[in-house]
Short mmCIF file of C-alpha atoms in Angstrom, two decimals:
data_model
loop_
_atom_site.label_atom_id
_atom_site.label_comp_id
_atom_site.label_asym_id
_atom_site.label_seq_id
_atom_site.Cartn_x
_atom_site.Cartn_y
_atom_site.Cartn_z
CA MET A 1 -17.19 17.78 -7.96
CA GLY A 2 -18.07 17.19 -4.80
CA PHE A 3 -16.07 13.42 -4.78
CA ILE A 4 -13.36 14.79 -6.22
CA LEU A 5 -12.45 17.72 -3.88
CA ALA A 6 -13.67 15.73 -0.88
CA ALA A 7 -11.20 13.10 -2.11
CA ILE A 8 -8.30 15.01 -2.50
CA VAL A 9 -8.66 17.32 0.91
CA PHE A 10 -8.60 14.11 2.69
CA TYR A 11 -5.85 12.31 0.37
CA LEU A 12 -3.86 15.65 1.62
CA LEU A 13 -5.08 15.77 5.39
CA ALA A 14 -3.83 11.64 5.34
CA THR A 15 -0.41 13.39 4.36
CA VAL A 16 -0.15 15.77 6.58
CA LEU A 17 -1.27 13.73 9.61
CA LEU A 18 1.15 10.96 8.22
CA VAL A 19 4.06 13.77 8.22
CA ARG A 20 3.64 15.43 11.35
CA ALA A 21 3.31 11.66 12.81
CA LEU A 22 6.24 10.17 11.08
CA GLY A 23 8.71 13.77 12.13
CA HIS A 24 7.39 13.43 15.78
CA GLU A 25 7.28 10.16 16.70
CA ALA A 26 10.70 7.82 16.41
CA ALA A 27 8.83 5.06 17.83
CA GLY A 28 6.67 4.76 14.53
CA PRO A 29 3.86 6.79 13.38
CA SER A 30 0.24 7.54 14.87
CA ARG A 31 -2.31 6.42 13.67
CA SER A 32 -4.69 9.73 12.98
CA TRP A 33 -3.86 9.49 9.62
CA ARG A 34 -5.66 6.52 8.90
CA TRP A 35 -9.64 7.70 8.89
CA PRO A 36 -8.45 10.81 6.34
CA ALA A 37 -7.50 8.15 4.11
CA LEU A 38 -10.11 5.67 4.44
CA ALA A 39 -13.10 8.67 3.24
CA ALA A 40 -10.59 9.70 0.47
CA LEU A 41 -10.49 6.23 -0.75
CA VAL A 42 -13.92 5.41 -0.32
CA LEU A 43 -14.61 8.70 -2.62
CA HIS A 44 -11.60 7.77 -4.79
CA ALA A 45 -13.60 4.59 -5.65
CA GLY A 46 -17.02 5.61 -5.40
CA TYR A 47 -16.20 8.40 -8.44
CA HIS A 48 -15.08 5.42 -10.31
CA LEU A 49 -17.85 3.95 -9.56
CA TRP A 50 -20.61 6.76 -10.49
CA ILE A 51 -18.88 7.38 -13.74
CA ALA A 52 -19.07 3.84 -14.82
CA TRP A 53 -22.88 3.51 -13.43
CA ARG A 54 -24.07 7.08 -15.67
CA THR A 55 -21.48 5.88 -18.34
CA PRO A 56 -22.73 4.07 -21.33
CA GLY A 57 -21.11 1.09 -22.86
CA GLY A 58 -18.20 -0.56 -20.85
CA PRO A 59 -16.31 0.94 -17.98
CA ASP A 60 -13.89 3.68 -18.49
CA MET A 61 -10.62 2.26 -18.57
CA HIS A 62 -8.52 4.97 -20.90
CA PHE A 63 -5.47 6.10 -19.86
CA PHE A 64 -6.03 9.12 -17.17
CA SER A 65 -8.80 6.60 -15.89
CA ALA A 66 -5.99 3.45 -15.63
CA LEU A 67 -3.37 5.46 -14.11
CA SER A 68 -6.14 6.56 -11.51
CA LEU A 69 -7.63 3.29 -10.65
CA VAL A 70 -3.54 2.64 -10.45
CA SER A 71 -3.02 5.14 -7.85
CA LEU A 72 -6.14 4.09 -5.85
CA GLY A 73 -4.55 0.42 -5.55
CA MET A 74 -1.64 1.84 -4.35
CA ALA A 75 -3.29 3.81 -2.06
CA ALA A 76 -5.37 1.55 -0.35
CA MET A 77 -2.70 -0.89 -0.24
CA THR A 78 -0.22 1.80 1.33
CA ALA A 79 -3.09 2.09 3.69
CA VAL A 80 -3.07 -1.84 4.55
CA VAL A 81 0.87 -2.18 5.09
CA GLY A 82 0.52 1.40 6.62
CA ALA A 83 -0.87 -0.29 9.79
CA ARG A 84 2.72 -1.87 10.83
CA GLY A 85 4.02 1.12 11.89
CA ARG A 86 6.59 3.38 10.39
CA MET A 87 5.44 1.22 6.66
CA ALA A 88 3.24 4.01 6.97
CA THR A 89 6.12 6.28 5.19
CA VAL A 90 4.54 4.99 1.87
CA GLY A 91 1.87 7.26 1.96
CA VAL A 92 3.65 10.53 2.00
CA VAL A 93 4.08 9.65 -1.75
CA ALA A 94 1.20 7.14 -2.54
CA PHE A 95 -1.78 9.51 -1.03
CA PRO A 96 -0.75 12.88 -3.05
CA LEU A 97 0.14 10.83 -6.01
CA ALA A 98 -3.62 9.65 -5.69
CA ALA A 99 -5.13 13.04 -5.59
CA LEU A 100 -3.23 14.60 -8.51
CA LEU A 101 -3.85 11.48 -10.32
CA LEU A 102 -7.50 11.35 -9.70
CA ALA A 103 -7.72 15.50 -9.89
CA VAL A 104 -6.54 14.85 -13.91
CA TYR A 105 -8.38 11.87 -14.59
CA HIS A 106 -11.23 14.12 -13.43
CA GLY A 107 -9.98 17.27 -15.46
CA TYR A 108 -9.24 15.26 -18.83
CA GLY A 109 -12.41 13.69 -18.55
CA HIS A 110 -13.94 10.54 -19.20
CA ARG A 111 -14.98 7.99 -21.90
CA PRO A 112 -16.82 4.85 -22.10
CA SER A 113 -14.38 1.56 -23.81
CA PRO A 114 -15.91 -0.74 -25.85
CA HIS A 115 -17.60 -3.16 -24.42
CA LEU A 116 -15.93 -6.13 -22.51
CA ASP A 117 -17.30 -9.33 -21.48
CA TRP A 118 -16.52 -10.72 -18.31
CA ARG A 119 -13.37 -12.28 -19.29
CA LEU A 120 -11.53 -8.92 -21.12
CA GLN A 121 -13.12 -7.33 -17.71
CA LEU A 122 -10.95 -9.93 -15.50
CA HIS A 123 -7.84 -9.52 -17.51
CA ALA A 124 -8.07 -5.69 -17.26
CA TRP A 125 -8.89 -5.61 -13.20
CA LEU A 126 -5.57 -8.25 -12.55
CA ALA A 127 -3.50 -5.75 -14.93
CA LEU A 128 -4.59 -2.77 -13.04
CA LEU A 129 -3.71 -5.03 -9.69
CA ALA A 130 -0.82 -6.01 -10.73
CA TYR A 131 0.81 -2.45 -11.62
CA ALA A 132 -0.55 -1.33 -8.65
CA ALA A 133 1.33 -3.56 -6.30
CA LEU A 134 4.18 -3.95 -8.36
CA ALA A 135 4.37 0.17 -8.36
CA VAL A 136 4.43 -0.19 -4.46
CA ALA A 137 6.89 -2.06 -4.61
CA ALA A 138 8.87 0.47 -6.97
CA LEU A 139 8.47 2.99 -3.92
CA LEU A 140 9.47 0.60 -1.28
CA ALA A 141 12.87 -0.15 -3.64
CA ILE A 142 13.37 3.76 -3.66
CA MET A 143 12.93 3.77 -0.24
CA LEU A 144 15.50 1.12 0.73
CA TRP A 145 18.05 2.76 -1.80
CA VAL A 146 17.83 6.22 -0.46
CA GLN A 147 18.51 4.28 3.20
CA GLU A 148 21.08 2.73 2.27
CA ARG A 149 22.64 5.35 0.39
CA ALA A 150 22.32 7.90 3.60
CA LEU A 151 23.80 5.05 5.56
CA ARG A 152 26.67 4.19 3.46
CA ARG A 153 27.90 8.19 3.64
CA ARG A 154 27.34 8.07 7.36
CA GLU A 155 24.43 10.57 6.99
CA PHE A 156 22.46 10.13 9.43
CA HIS A 157 19.09 12.69 9.39
CA SER A 158 16.41 12.66 11.67
CA TRP A 159 14.28 11.18 9.14
CA LEU A 160 15.85 8.08 9.20
CA ARG A 161 14.13 7.41 12.53
CA ALA A 162 11.01 7.40 10.71
CA MET A 163 11.65 4.55 8.28
CA PRO A 164 11.36 0.76 8.97
CA PRO A 165 14.49 -1.01 9.84
CA MET A 166 16.21 -2.00 6.05
CA THR A 167 15.58 -6.15 7.09
CA GLU A 168 11.85 -5.41 7.51
CA LEU A 169 11.45 -3.11 4.24
CA GLU A 170 13.92 -5.22 2.14
CA THR A 171 11.25 -8.43 3.75
CA LEU A 172 8.01 -6.70 2.71
CA LEU A 173 9.64 -5.65 -0.50
CA PHE A 174 9.69 -8.69 -1.62
CA ARG A 175 6.58 -10.18 -0.57
CA THR A 176 5.03 -7.08 -2.32
CA ILE A 177 7.05 -8.14 -5.80
CA GLY A 178 5.31 -11.83 -5.01
CA VAL A 179 2.11 -10.61 -4.92
CA GLY A 180 3.00 -8.47 -8.03
CA PHE A 181 4.59 -11.24 -9.33
CA ALA A 182 1.49 -13.23 -9.25
CA LEU A 183 -0.84 -11.20 -10.00
CA LEU A 184 1.28 -10.01 -13.34
CA THR A 185 1.43 -13.59 -14.15
CA ALA A 186 -2.31 -14.41 -14.12
CA THR A 187 -2.47 -10.95 -16.25
CA LEU A 188 -0.43 -12.44 -18.90
CA LEU A 189 -2.41 -16.02 -18.60
CA THR A 190 -5.69 -14.15 -18.65
CA GLY A 191 -4.71 -12.16 -22.00
CA THR A 192 -2.93 -15.35 -23.64
CA LEU A 193 -6.49 -16.97 -23.04
CA PHE A 194 -9.14 -14.24 -23.44
CA VAL A 195 -7.49 -11.60 -25.68
CA GLU A 196 -8.04 -12.11 -29.89
CA ASN A 197 -5.03 -11.18 -31.86
CA LEU A 198 -2.40 -10.56 -28.57
CA LEU A 199 0.30 -10.33 -31.38
CA ALA A 200 -1.72 -7.63 -33.34
CA GLN A 201 0.50 -4.89 -34.67
CA HIS A 202 -1.09 -2.53 -31.53
CA LEU A 203 -0.87 -5.18 -28.85
CA ILE A 204 3.20 -6.94 -29.69
CA HIS A 205 4.87 -3.68 -28.16
CA LYS A 206 2.77 -4.22 -24.61
CA THR A 207 3.22 -7.83 -24.62
CA VAL A 208 6.73 -8.29 -25.40
CA LEU A 209 7.54 -5.50 -22.71
CA SER A 210 5.46 -7.24 -20.02
CA VAL A 211 6.95 -10.50 -20.91
CA LEU A 212 10.24 -9.20 -19.95
CA SER A 213 8.91 -7.43 -17.12
CA TRP A 214 7.52 -10.70 -15.70
CA LEU A 215 11.04 -12.56 -16.67
CA VAL A 216 12.76 -9.63 -14.58
CA PHE A 217 10.92 -10.05 -11.46
CA GLY A 218 10.50 -13.77 -11.84
CA GLY A 219 14.38 -13.78 -12.26
CA LEU A 220 14.77 -11.35 -9.07
CA LEU A 221 12.70 -13.48 -7.14
CA LEU A 222 14.85 -16.53 -8.26
CA GLY A 223 17.72 -14.84 -7.08
CA ARG A 224 16.56 -13.86 -3.67
CA TRP A 225 15.62 -17.51 -3.35
CA ARG A 226 18.23 -19.16 -4.30
CA ARG A 227 21.42 -16.61 -3.73
CA GLY A 228 20.04 -13.92 -1.62
CA TRP A 229 19.86 -10.98 -3.57
CA ARG A 230 19.57 -7.76 -1.39
CA GLY A 231 20.51 -4.60 -1.38
CA PRO A 232 21.24 -2.47 -4.50
CA LYS A 233 20.95 -5.46 -6.96
CA ALA A 234 17.33 -5.93 -5.50
CA VAL A 235 16.85 -2.18 -6.14
CA ARG A 236 18.00 -1.68 -9.37
CA TRP A 237 16.57 -4.91 -11.00
CA THR A 238 13.06 -3.97 -9.46
CA LEU A 239 13.29 -0.12 -11.03
CA VAL A 240 14.22 -1.78 -13.65
CA ALA A 241 11.34 -4.41 -14.36
CA MET A 242 8.90 -1.79 -13.25
CA ALA A 243 9.90 0.53 -15.97
CA LEU A 244 9.38 -2.20 -18.57
CA LEU A 245 5.81 -2.28 -17.40
CA LEU A 246 5.32 1.28 -17.61
CA LEU A 247 6.31 1.04 -20.89
CA ALA A 248 4.40 -2.05 -21.81
CA PHE A 249 0.53 -0.42 -20.46
CA PHE A 250 0.74 3.48 -19.78
CA GLY A 251 3.93 4.09 -22.79
CA SER A 252 1.62 2.11 -24.97
CA LYS A 253 -1.60 3.43 -24.07
CA ALA A 254 0.02 7.01 -24.49
CA VAL A 255 0.53 6.73 -27.64
CA LEU A 256 -2.20 5.11 -29.04
CA GLU A 257 -4.77 6.84 -26.72
CA LEU A 258 -3.35 10.79 -26.80
CA ILE A 259 -1.33 10.94 -29.83
CA LEU A 260 -2.80 8.63 -32.33
CA HIS A 261 -6.44 8.55 -30.89
CA ARG A 262 -7.31 5.27 -31.33
CA THR A 263 -8.00 2.76 -28.56
CA LEU A 264 -6.13 -0.18 -27.14
#
């Protein structure tokens, strides 16, 4: 329990420091939030490692554990991205979300997954990294939409000063999508190579939705490269692709594990 409370406190402290910095420094936030964020990340990761060490069988990859791990990846990526001045605004959402999902995971409890060999573990970890990267891209897309909407309506709020310039935000959005797309591609390839009965009844929806999400993200990157897609179109397709991906993995896991009490 000490791991959990300390991690949550550090996540919330990092959030408070970040909000205060964003509110008082138009040129970009100070770096005071980084140390509590780093401490929270270490404790969050340490808790999962401790659970993996003391739980027999394979690592816990069940629904709430997967959510917690994805939020950990999002928070870690945010801390790296946040080193670039006002890009740290992503942490206002990512850090409290990580604290919440860690608490939910601890409250729900943990269970060992069936034994997974290294190939299936590689597939699972690639999937979690892909979801984390693309979830950060979804947050960036929402930030871009909020900023564009405010500027279009000539609503020059003070919080706009804390956000990165739209061109910089848009560039980071597509770079993040590119990283997530590469990870998602690797996830689908390893699934094809290593997962038996990939088209089994309990995996068909996950497979189809994941491929659809991959096609949308790929089409968005292609449109950006060939036709310079940006703005609302980029935001819309990013959120559509992310929604498909959430349904593919967490939708399937929620139905199977929480309703039908089966495992993927």
